[in-house]
Amino acid sequence: MVTRREFDIGLEQLRNMLVEMGTKVERALADAMNALETLDTEAARAIVKDDPNINRIEENISDLGAKLIATQQPVAKDLRRILVALKISSDLERMGDLSVDIAKVVIRLDGQPLLKSIGELPQIAFIVRTMIMESIQSYIDENVDLAYKMAKDDDQVDAMYSQFLRETFTYMAEQPKSVAQTMHLSFVGRYIERIADHATNIGESVVFLVVGKRPDLNQ
Amino acid sequence: MIIEIEKLHLFYTEFHALKDVNLSIPEKSVTAFIGPSGCGKSTLLRTLNRMNDTIPGVRIEGKVELQGKDIYSSELEVEYLRKRVGMVFQQPNPFPKSIYDNVAYGPRLHGVGKKSELDAIVEKSLRSASLWNEVKDVLKKSAWSLSGGQQQRLCIARALAIEPEILLMDESTSALDPISTTKIEELTRELCRNYTIVMVTHNMHQAARISDRTVFFLNGEVVESADTQMLFSNPVDQRTEDYISGRFG
């Protein structure tokens, strides 16, 4: 088997950058949730400060992808490997921004004790963190089964998020004074749910990479 | 379908060069044959206007039909076939004559004698080959004074002068620089509105750029024949995928 050495080296670099980016995004979500649970504004600020590093990896992926297309002229699956890497990096970049949004909520809370518990938000975030890592793994391994698992996990996240919202709205109705703070918590739920949608997008991209057709997992 | 190939086998003495080829070539479109050296793509192209006939030891089985007529039937004259199926080769090969006489050569051979008629054919053919504006003032100059790219367009004009329906192009840009190649590629896209073009190319990206259908050959067999966009984006056969992504061998 003849290999295209230059192209394969480039592809390996792309994969490494995606793993690095995915790890950073997963870390950002974990840190943001820790900051929320401990109301640690300093930790929250560190997440905001680190976001440009995630964005920089996206730019590097975009540059390398463009270079590989221009110089190696890949076709078929090789071309999809590049196109999908670019798409995944932009999903990851959005996920990083949403983690920053969670951190900003913590900054806005400014250390004041929570009137309502954050309920199942840590459990939802835990599932979503697993989704982030597994979505990247599905790209690296070109594993369609793992990609489709994103859709199932996303359904679970959606159900838990809906339940959390119901609890939040009931609490706000009962405790009007808590509305401002509780609204912030419902936003956090929304941000986590959006991150899961992006992980599902990555799953879709991987299915497209492997079979050449676009599924719709975000239903 | 203007050409139908059925169960075609071709042998060079003992060597089985084409194996059970079944292929339909649609009218007024560009079909590209791709594949590694020795895969049979040029052999098949030459079969379409019986250029293999004179090679000693060649034996052909199966059927090649041009609009329903078997081109290997004893009733069909090779001259008639060649009038309908023109060919352009890898190296530009103009005759050592003037530009005008190169284009007029075929029509004269087929009995056109009147100067006004010949003038009209020469102009029309050179226009179709996108060469007229560059040579209209120097028609009496030797064809050999033209650049390689111009010479190749002259050969296309010469082929068009006898008004064929099909144009075979055997790696017709591989000896040309990138600018001349682009011109021939653009010309090919224009010509396919009126002609059926079948081309052999070693440049896969050229096939991807200008053909409507692509046929991938390997060891004398057709591995995959599909819409060009499909073949280059999502080939069905793993061997096609390996070849077009440069991982074959």
Short mmCIF file of C-alpha atoms in Angstrom, two decimals:
data_model
loop_
_atom_site.label_atom_id
_atom_site.label_comp_id
_atom_site.label_asym_id
_atom_site.label_seq_id
_atom_site.Cartn_x
_atom_site.Cartn_y
_atom_site.Cartn_z
CA MET A 1 0.00 0.00 0.00
CA VAL A 2 1.39 3.33 -1.06
CA THR A 3 0.71 6.07 1.47
CA ARG A 4 0.66 9.78 0.89
CA ARG A 5 3.20 10.69 3.52
CA GLU A 6 2.84 14.48 3.49
CA PHE A 7 -0.93 14.24 3.54
CA ASP A 8 -1.00 11.62 6.28
CA ILE A 9 1.35 13.66 8.45
CA GLY A 10 -0.94 16.69 8.01
CA LEU A 11 -4.00 14.61 8.83
CA GLU A 12 -2.32 13.33 12.00
CA GLN A 13 -1.56 16.92 13.03
CA LEU A 14 -5.21 17.85 12.47
CA ARG A 15 -6.34 14.93 14.62
CA ASN A 16 -3.93 15.91 17.39
CA MET A 17 -5.15 19.49 17.35
CA LEU A 18 -8.78 18.35 17.54
CA VAL A 19 -7.97 16.13 20.53
CA GLU A 20 -6.18 19.03 22.21
CA MET A 21 -9.07 21.38 21.48
CA GLY A 22 -11.67 18.85 22.66
CA THR A 23 -9.73 18.25 25.88
CA LYS A 24 -9.54 22.00 26.55
CA VAL A 25 -13.26 22.48 25.89
CA GLU A 26 -14.18 19.55 28.14
CA ARG A 27 -11.88 21.04 30.81
CA ALA A 28 -13.49 24.46 30.41
CA LEU A 29 -16.97 23.00 30.99
CA ALA A 30 -15.77 20.98 34.01
CA ASP A 31 -14.04 24.04 35.50
CA ALA A 32 -17.07 26.25 34.85
CA MET A 33 -19.33 23.79 36.66
CA ASN A 34 -16.88 23.54 39.56
CA ALA A 35 -16.77 27.33 39.73
CA LEU A 36 -20.58 27.41 39.81
CA GLU A 37 -20.81 24.82 42.57
CA THR A 38 -18.22 26.63 44.71
CA LEU A 39 -19.24 30.16 43.54
CA ASP A 40 -15.57 30.76 42.78
CA THR A 41 -15.37 33.95 40.69
CA GLU A 42 -11.58 33.75 40.37
CA ALA A 43 -11.81 30.29 38.79
CA ALA A 44 -14.56 31.65 36.50
CA ARG A 45 -12.34 34.52 35.37
CA ALA A 46 -9.54 32.06 34.56
CA ILE A 47 -11.92 30.22 32.17
CA VAL A 48 -12.78 33.48 30.36
CA LYS A 49 -9.11 34.32 30.13
CA ASP A 50 -8.19 30.95 28.65
CA ASP A 51 -10.82 31.02 25.86
CA PRO A 52 -8.56 32.75 23.27
CA ASN A 53 -6.27 29.69 23.50
CA ILE A 54 -9.15 27.49 22.35
CA ASN A 55 -9.94 29.95 19.54
CA ARG A 56 -6.32 29.90 18.45
CA ILE A 57 -6.42 26.12 17.95
CA GLU A 58 -9.48 26.57 15.73
CA GLU A 59 -7.54 29.07 13.60
CA ASN A 60 -4.60 26.67 13.36
CA ILE A 61 -6.90 23.84 12.28
CA SER A 62 -8.45 26.11 9.68
CA ASP A 63 -5.01 27.13 8.34
CA LEU A 64 -3.72 23.56 8.17
CA GLY A 65 -6.96 22.34 6.54
CA ALA A 66 -6.69 25.06 3.87
CA LYS A 67 -3.03 24.20 3.29
CA LEU A 68 -3.77 20.49 2.86
CA ILE A 69 -6.59 21.19 0.41
CA ALA A 70 -4.43 23.61 -1.59
CA THR A 71 -1.28 21.53 -1.71
CA GLN A 72 -2.53 17.93 -1.59
CA GLN A 73 -5.86 18.28 -3.42
CA PRO A 74 -7.57 15.48 -1.51
CA VAL A 75 -10.71 13.85 -2.91
CA ALA A 76 -13.46 11.56 -1.59
CA LYS A 77 -12.94 10.47 2.03
CA ASP A 78 -9.63 12.33 2.35
CA LEU A 79 -11.42 15.54 1.41
CA ARG A 80 -14.23 14.81 3.87
CA ARG A 81 -11.65 14.20 6.61
CA ILE A 82 -10.47 17.80 6.16
CA LEU A 83 -13.91 19.37 5.70
CA VAL A 84 -15.22 17.56 8.76
CA ALA A 85 -12.19 18.58 10.87
CA LEU A 86 -12.94 22.24 10.02
CA LYS A 87 -16.61 21.81 10.94
CA ILE A 88 -15.76 20.03 14.21
CA SER A 89 -13.31 22.75 15.21
CA SER A 90 -16.00 25.39 14.72
CA ASP A 91 -18.45 23.33 16.83
CA LEU A 92 -15.77 23.03 19.52
CA GLU A 93 -15.12 26.75 19.40
CA ARG A 94 -18.82 27.41 20.08
CA MET A 95 -18.75 24.89 22.93
CA GLY A 96 -15.83 26.79 24.42
CA ASP A 97 -17.82 30.05 24.16
CA LEU A 98 -20.80 28.43 25.92
CA SER A 99 -18.51 27.30 28.77
CA VAL A 100 -17.34 30.92 28.99
CA ASP A 101 -21.02 31.95 29.20
CA ILE A 102 -21.43 29.65 32.21
CA ALA A 103 -18.30 31.18 33.79
CA LYS A 104 -19.75 34.67 33.22
CA VAL A 105 -22.89 33.65 35.12
CA VAL A 106 -20.63 32.71 38.04
CA ILE A 107 -18.93 36.11 37.79
CA ARG A 108 -22.32 37.84 37.77
CA LEU A 109 -23.46 35.88 40.86
CA ASP A 110 -20.40 37.47 42.52
CA GLY A 111 -20.19 34.94 45.34
CA GLN A 112 -23.69 35.47 46.70
CA PRO A 113 -25.16 32.21 48.05
CA LEU A 114 -27.68 30.46 45.79
CA LEU A 115 -31.32 30.63 46.88
CA LYS A 116 -32.15 27.50 44.88
CA SER A 117 -29.99 24.41 44.52
CA ILE A 118 -28.47 23.82 41.10
CA GLY A 119 -30.33 20.49 41.02
CA GLU A 120 -29.19 18.05 38.36
CA LEU A 121 -27.03 20.53 36.44
CA PRO A 122 -23.76 18.79 37.49
CA GLN A 123 -25.14 15.41 36.36
CA ILE A 124 -26.22 16.88 32.99
CA ALA A 125 -22.82 18.54 32.60
CA PHE A 126 -21.11 15.23 33.36
CA ILE A 127 -23.00 13.48 30.54
CA VAL A 128 -22.16 16.37 28.19
CA ARG A 129 -18.45 16.23 29.08
CA THR A 130 -18.47 12.55 28.15
CA MET A 131 -20.20 13.47 24.88
CA ILE A 132 -17.47 15.98 24.04
CA MET A 133 -14.70 13.41 24.45
CA GLU A 134 -16.64 10.64 22.73
CA SER A 135 -17.55 12.85 19.78
CA ILE A 136 -13.86 13.59 19.19
CA GLN A 137 -13.04 9.91 19.68
CA SER A 138 -15.65 9.01 17.03
CA TYR A 139 -13.80 11.30 14.57
CA ILE A 140 -10.39 9.87 15.37
CA ASP A 141 -11.61 6.27 15.07
CA GLU A 142 -14.11 7.06 12.28
CA ASN A 143 -16.57 5.14 14.46
CA VAL A 144 -20.16 5.52 13.24
CA ASP A 145 -21.67 3.67 16.22
CA LEU A 146 -20.04 6.06 18.65
CA ALA A 147 -21.18 8.99 16.49
CA TYR A 148 -24.78 7.78 16.61
CA LYS A 149 -24.51 7.42 20.40
CA MET A 150 -24.38 11.25 20.53
CA ALA A 151 -28.02 11.37 19.43
CA LYS A 152 -29.09 9.05 22.28
CA ASP A 153 -27.07 10.96 24.88
CA ASP A 154 -28.49 14.22 23.54
CA ASP A 155 -32.06 12.91 24.05
CA GLN A 156 -31.19 12.15 27.67
CA VAL A 157 -29.67 15.63 28.12
CA ASP A 158 -32.77 17.24 26.58
CA ALA A 159 -35.08 15.30 28.94
CA MET A 160 -33.02 16.23 32.02
CA TYR A 161 -32.84 19.85 30.90
CA SER A 162 -36.64 20.01 30.45
CA GLN A 163 -37.13 18.58 33.94
CA PHE A 164 -34.65 21.12 35.36
CA LEU A 165 -36.51 23.98 33.62
CA ARG A 166 -39.86 22.86 35.04
CA GLU A 167 -38.39 22.84 38.55
CA THR A 168 -36.83 26.26 37.97
CA PHE A 169 -40.05 27.83 36.73
CA THR A 170 -42.06 26.39 39.62
CA TYR A 171 -39.48 27.76 42.07
CA MET A 172 -39.56 31.22 40.45
CA ALA A 173 -43.36 31.27 40.67
CA GLU A 174 -43.21 30.38 44.32
CA GLN A 175 -40.27 32.61 45.20
CA PRO A 176 -40.54 35.82 43.12
CA LYS A 177 -37.53 37.34 44.90
CA SER A 178 -35.31 34.60 43.49
CA VAL A 179 -36.23 35.32 39.86
CA ALA A 180 -33.05 37.19 38.85
CA GLN A 181 -30.71 34.54 40.28
CA THR A 182 -32.78 31.56 39.19
CA MET A 183 -32.98 32.93 35.63
CA HIS A 184 -29.18 32.80 35.56
CA LEU A 185 -29.28 29.16 36.59
CA SER A 186 -31.80 28.34 33.85
CA PHE A 187 -29.40 30.00 31.38
CA VAL A 188 -26.66 27.69 32.59
CA GLY A 189 -28.96 24.74 31.85
CA ARG A 190 -29.54 26.16 28.38
CA TYR A 191 -25.80 26.60 27.75
CA ILE A 192 -25.07 23.01 28.75
CA GLU A 193 -27.89 21.77 26.54
CA ARG A 194 -26.48 23.77 23.59
CA ILE A 195 -23.04 22.21 24.12
CA ALA A 196 -24.69 18.78 23.83
CA ASP A 197 -26.26 19.90 20.52
CA HIS A 198 -22.82 20.82 19.18
CA ALA A 199 -21.46 17.42 20.27
CA THR A 200 -24.36 15.87 18.35
CA ASN A 201 -23.38 17.97 15.32
CA ILE A 202 -19.91 16.45 15.58
CA GLY A 203 -21.53 13.00 15.58
CA GLU A 204 -23.40 13.97 12.39
CA SER A 205 -20.17 15.18 10.79
CA VAL A 206 -18.49 11.87 11.57
CA VAL A 207 -21.35 9.89 9.99
CA PHE A 208 -20.98 12.11 6.91
CA LEU A 209 -17.23 11.51 6.89
CA VAL A 210 -17.61 7.73 6.98
CA VAL A 211 -20.65 7.09 4.76
CA GLY A 212 -20.66 10.25 2.61
CA LYS A 213 -24.26 11.14 3.42
CA ARG A 214 -25.63 13.58 5.97
CA PRO A 215 -27.84 12.22 8.72
CA ASP A 216 -29.86 14.46 11.03
CA LEU A 217 -29.16 13.48 14.61
CA ASN A 218 -30.33 16.78 16.12
CA GLN A 219 -34.04 16.07 16.02
CA MET B 1 -26.39 6.44 -25.52
CA ILE B 2 -24.21 7.04 -28.56
CA ILE B 3 -21.77 4.21 -27.84
CA GLU B 4 -22.65 0.86 -26.31
CA ILE B 5 -19.87 -1.56 -25.42
CA GLU B 6 -20.89 -5.10 -24.56
CA LYS B 7 -18.80 -7.98 -23.25
CA LEU B 8 -15.71 -6.60 -24.92
CA HIS B 9 -12.48 -8.58 -24.64
CA LEU B 10 -9.22 -7.58 -26.31
CA PHE B 11 -6.07 -9.67 -26.55
CA TYR B 12 -2.59 -8.61 -27.67
CA THR B 13 -1.59 -12.14 -28.76
CA GLU B 14 -1.63 -13.88 -25.33
CA PHE B 15 -2.07 -10.79 -23.18
CA HIS B 16 -5.66 -10.21 -22.11
CA ALA B 17 -5.76 -6.40 -22.18
CA LEU B 18 -9.50 -5.75 -21.86
CA LYS B 19 -11.70 -8.08 -19.85
CA ASP B 20 -15.47 -8.17 -20.23
CA VAL B 21 -15.94 -4.42 -20.61
CA ASN B 22 -19.58 -3.29 -20.54
CA LEU B 23 -20.03 0.43 -20.90
CA SER B 24 -22.47 2.99 -22.25
CA ILE B 25 -21.26 6.42 -23.33
CA PRO B 26 -23.86 9.19 -23.31
CA GLU B 27 -24.16 11.63 -26.19
CA LYS B 28 -22.91 15.24 -25.99
CA SER B 29 -21.03 14.85 -22.76
CA VAL B 30 -17.45 14.28 -21.59
CA THR B 31 -16.50 10.80 -20.44
CA ALA B 32 -13.08 10.37 -18.85
CA PHE B 33 -11.17 7.10 -18.59
CA ILE B 34 -8.78 6.99 -15.64
CA GLY B 35 -6.54 4.30 -14.16
CA PRO B 36 -2.89 3.38 -13.68
CA SER B 37 -0.56 2.76 -16.63
CA GLY B 38 -1.34 -0.44 -18.46
CA CYS B 39 -4.90 -0.66 -17.14
CA GLY B 40 -6.42 -0.73 -20.63
CA LYS B 41 -7.90 2.77 -20.82
CA SER B 42 -6.00 3.83 -23.96
CA THR B 43 -6.60 0.44 -25.54
CA LEU B 44 -10.33 0.89 -25.10
CA LEU B 45 -10.18 4.43 -26.48
CA ARG B 46 -8.36 3.18 -29.58
CA THR B 47 -10.93 0.39 -29.94
CA LEU B 48 -13.63 3.03 -30.42
CA ASN B 49 -12.27 4.05 -33.83
CA ARG B 50 -10.49 0.81 -34.65
CA MET B 51 -6.97 2.15 -34.21
CA ASN B 52 -5.94 -1.27 -32.89
CA ASP B 53 -6.73 -2.98 -36.19
CA THR B 54 -3.25 -2.62 -37.59
CA ILE B 55 -1.45 -3.87 -34.48
CA PRO B 56 -0.29 -7.46 -35.13
CA GLY B 57 -1.79 -10.10 -32.86
CA VAL B 58 -4.78 -8.07 -31.70
CA ARG B 59 -7.96 -10.10 -31.27
CA ILE B 60 -11.28 -8.58 -30.25
CA GLU B 61 -14.39 -10.30 -28.91
CA GLY B 62 -17.69 -8.70 -27.99
CA LYS B 63 -19.50 -5.73 -29.41
CA VAL B 64 -18.93 -2.00 -29.83
CA GLU B 65 -21.97 -0.21 -31.22
CA LEU B 66 -22.05 3.32 -32.53
CA GLN B 67 -25.69 4.42 -32.61
CA GLY B 68 -26.81 0.83 -32.85
CA LYS B 69 -24.31 -0.23 -35.55
CA ASP B 70 -21.53 -2.67 -34.78
CA ILE B 71 -18.30 -0.87 -35.70
CA TYR B 72 -16.47 -4.19 -36.11
CA SER B 73 -19.01 -5.56 -38.59
CA SER B 74 -17.57 -6.30 -42.04
CA GLU B 75 -20.19 -4.03 -43.60
CA LEU B 76 -18.83 -0.95 -41.90
CA GLU B 77 -15.94 0.83 -43.58
CA VAL B 78 -13.15 2.12 -41.36
CA GLU B 79 -13.02 5.42 -43.30
CA TYR B 80 -16.68 6.01 -42.54
CA LEU B 81 -16.08 5.24 -38.87
CA ARG B 82 -13.06 7.57 -38.68
CA LYS B 83 -15.12 10.37 -40.23
CA ARG B 84 -17.59 10.05 -37.41
CA VAL B 85 -15.02 9.47 -34.68
CA GLY B 86 -12.13 11.97 -34.64
CA MET B 87 -9.04 11.66 -32.51
CA VAL B 88 -6.51 13.96 -30.84
CA PHE B 89 -3.29 12.52 -29.48
CA GLN B 90 -0.89 13.21 -26.63
CA GLN B 91 1.71 15.04 -28.70
CA PRO B 92 0.41 17.72 -31.05
CA ASN B 93 1.04 16.28 -34.53
CA PRO B 94 0.26 18.89 -37.17
CA PHE B 95 1.26 18.05 -40.75
CA PRO B 96 4.26 19.93 -42.15
CA LYS B 97 1.90 22.19 -44.03
CA SER B 98 0.31 25.58 -43.52
CA ILE B 99 -2.26 26.15 -40.77
CA TYR B 100 -4.94 26.39 -43.45
CA ASP B 101 -3.91 23.19 -45.20
CA ASN B 102 -3.84 21.26 -41.95
CA VAL B 103 -7.50 22.02 -41.31
CA ALA B 104 -8.51 21.65 -44.97
CA TYR B 105 -6.74 18.29 -45.28
CA GLY B 106 -9.65 16.13 -44.13
CA PRO B 107 -12.42 17.91 -46.07
CA ARG B 108 -10.25 17.79 -49.24
CA LEU B 109 -9.75 14.06 -48.69
CA HIS B 110 -13.52 13.70 -48.46
CA GLY B 111 -14.02 15.55 -51.75
CA VAL B 112 -14.56 19.18 -50.83
CA GLY B 113 -12.78 21.15 -53.53
CA LYS B 114 -14.38 24.57 -53.73
CA LYS B 115 -12.24 27.29 -52.14
CA SER B 116 -15.18 29.19 -50.65
CA GLU B 117 -16.46 25.98 -49.01
CA LEU B 118 -13.01 25.13 -47.69
CA ASP B 119 -12.56 28.68 -46.37
CA ALA B 120 -15.83 28.39 -44.47
CA ILE B 121 -14.91 24.99 -42.99
CA VAL B 122 -11.43 26.19 -41.97
CA GLU B 123 -12.83 29.28 -40.25
CA LYS B 124 -15.62 27.38 -38.50
CA SER B 125 -13.26 24.65 -37.29
CA LEU B 126 -10.64 27.09 -36.06
CA ARG B 127 -13.33 29.10 -34.28
CA SER B 128 -14.69 25.94 -32.63
CA ALA B 129 -11.16 25.10 -31.48
CA SER B 130 -10.76 28.64 -30.03
CA LEU B 131 -7.81 29.30 -32.31
CA TRP B 132 -9.27 31.54 -35.03
CA ASN B 133 -8.49 34.88 -33.41
CA GLU B 134 -4.86 33.90 -32.89
CA VAL B 135 -4.17 32.63 -36.43
CA LYS B 136 -6.64 34.31 -38.80
CA ASP B 137 -3.92 36.60 -40.19
CA VAL B 138 -1.26 33.93 -40.57
CA LEU B 139 -3.21 31.04 -42.11
CA LYS B 140 -0.50 30.48 -44.72
CA LYS B 141 2.25 30.14 -42.12
CA SER B 142 3.59 26.73 -41.25
CA ALA B 143 1.64 24.95 -38.52
CA TRP B 144 4.97 24.20 -36.91
CA SER B 145 5.46 27.90 -36.16
CA LEU B 146 2.68 27.69 -33.55
CA SER B 147 3.25 27.04 -29.84
CA GLY B 148 2.57 23.55 -28.44
CA GLY B 149 -0.80 24.59 -27.04
CA GLN B 150 -1.80 26.24 -30.33
CA GLN B 151 -0.65 23.18 -32.27
CA GLN B 152 -2.86 20.98 -30.11
CA ARG B 153 -5.86 23.26 -30.73
CA LEU B 154 -4.99 23.11 -34.43
CA CYS B 155 -5.16 19.31 -34.22
CA ILE B 156 -8.57 19.64 -32.59
CA ALA B 157 -9.65 21.99 -35.39
CA ARG B 158 -8.35 19.48 -37.93
CA ALA B 159 -10.39 16.75 -36.26
CA LEU B 160 -13.50 18.94 -36.19
CA ALA B 161 -13.17 19.90 -39.86
CA ILE B 162 -14.62 16.57 -40.99
CA GLU B 163 -17.57 17.12 -38.64
CA PRO B 164 -17.31 14.04 -36.48
CA GLU B 165 -19.87 13.25 -33.79
CA ILE B 166 -17.34 11.85 -31.38
CA LEU B 167 -13.95 13.19 -30.41
CA LEU B 168 -11.44 10.89 -28.74
CA MET B 169 -8.71 12.62 -26.75
CA ASP B 170 -5.76 10.51 -25.67
CA GLU B 171 -3.99 12.46 -22.91
CA SER B 172 -4.29 15.51 -25.09
CA THR B 173 -2.95 17.97 -22.54
CA SER B 174 -0.16 15.96 -20.96
CA ALA B 175 2.51 17.59 -23.16
CA LEU B 176 1.22 21.11 -22.58
CA ASP B 177 1.94 23.87 -20.06
CA PRO B 178 -0.75 24.75 -17.45
CA ILE B 179 -2.14 27.75 -19.38
CA SER B 180 -2.52 25.76 -22.61
CA THR B 181 -3.99 22.90 -20.58
CA THR B 182 -6.62 25.22 -19.12
CA LYS B 183 -7.50 26.44 -22.63
CA ILE B 184 -7.97 22.89 -23.91
CA GLU B 185 -10.01 22.02 -20.82
CA GLU B 186 -12.31 25.00 -21.34
CA LEU B 187 -12.55 24.13 -25.01
CA THR B 188 -13.52 20.57 -24.11
CA ARG B 189 -16.40 21.86 -21.98
CA GLU B 190 -17.59 24.04 -24.87
CA LEU B 191 -17.24 21.30 -27.48
CA CYS B 192 -19.32 18.83 -25.48
CA ARG B 193 -22.41 20.88 -26.24
CA ASN B 194 -22.15 19.63 -29.82
CA TYR B 195 -19.85 16.63 -29.64
CA THR B 196 -19.45 13.51 -27.57
CA ILE B 197 -16.00 13.53 -26.02
CA VAL B 198 -14.20 10.51 -24.65
CA MET B 199 -10.85 11.24 -23.05
CA VAL B 200 -8.04 9.32 -21.43
CA THR B 201 -6.19 11.25 -18.78
CA HIS B 202 -3.48 10.56 -16.24
CA ASN B 203 -4.49 13.72 -14.42
CA MET B 204 -7.32 12.74 -12.09
CA HIS B 205 -8.06 16.33 -11.23
CA GLN B 206 -8.52 17.04 -14.90
CA ALA B 207 -11.09 14.26 -15.08
CA ALA B 208 -12.78 15.72 -11.99
CA ARG B 209 -12.76 19.23 -13.48
CA ILE B 210 -14.09 18.62 -16.95
CA SER B 211 -15.83 15.27 -17.32
CA ASP B 212 -19.47 14.41 -16.73
CA ARG B 213 -18.80 10.74 -16.25
CA THR B 214 -15.65 8.97 -15.12
CA VAL B 215 -14.69 5.36 -15.69
CA PHE B 216 -11.99 3.80 -13.51
CA PHE B 217 -10.01 0.92 -15.06
CA LEU B 218 -7.76 -1.57 -13.35
CA ASN B 219 -5.98 -4.55 -14.96
CA GLY B 220 -8.17 -4.38 -18.06
CA GLU B 221 -11.45 -4.28 -16.15
CA VAL B 222 -13.92 -1.49 -15.49
CA VAL B 223 -13.95 -1.16 -11.71
CA GLU B 224 -16.39 1.72 -11.49
CA SER B 225 -18.25 3.91 -13.93
CA ALA B 226 -20.23 6.77 -12.46
CA ASP B 227 -21.23 10.37 -12.51
CA THR B 228 -17.93 12.26 -12.04
CA GLN B 229 -19.06 14.14 -8.96
CA MET B 230 -20.17 10.88 -7.33
CA LEU B 231 -17.01 9.02 -8.25
CA PHE B 232 -14.74 11.69 -6.80
CA SER B 233 -16.80 12.40 -3.70
CA ASN B 234 -18.14 9.03 -2.72
CA PRO B 235 -16.85 6.13 -4.81
CA VAL B 236 -18.53 2.77 -4.26
CA ASP B 237 -15.49 0.53 -4.76
CA GLN B 238 -12.61 0.69 -2.27
CA ARG B 239 -10.10 0.29 -5.14
CA THR B 240 -11.46 3.47 -6.74
CA GLU B 241 -11.18 5.31 -3.42
CA ASP B 242 -7.58 4.11 -3.02
CA TYR B 243 -6.64 5.15 -6.55
CA ILE B 244 -8.19 8.61 -6.58
CA SER B 245 -6.78 9.41 -3.13
CA GLY B 246 -3.31 8.41 -4.27
CA ARG B 247 -3.10 5.38 -1.99
CA PHE B 248 -3.05 2.76 -4.67
CA GLY B 249 -0.34 0.24 -5.36
#
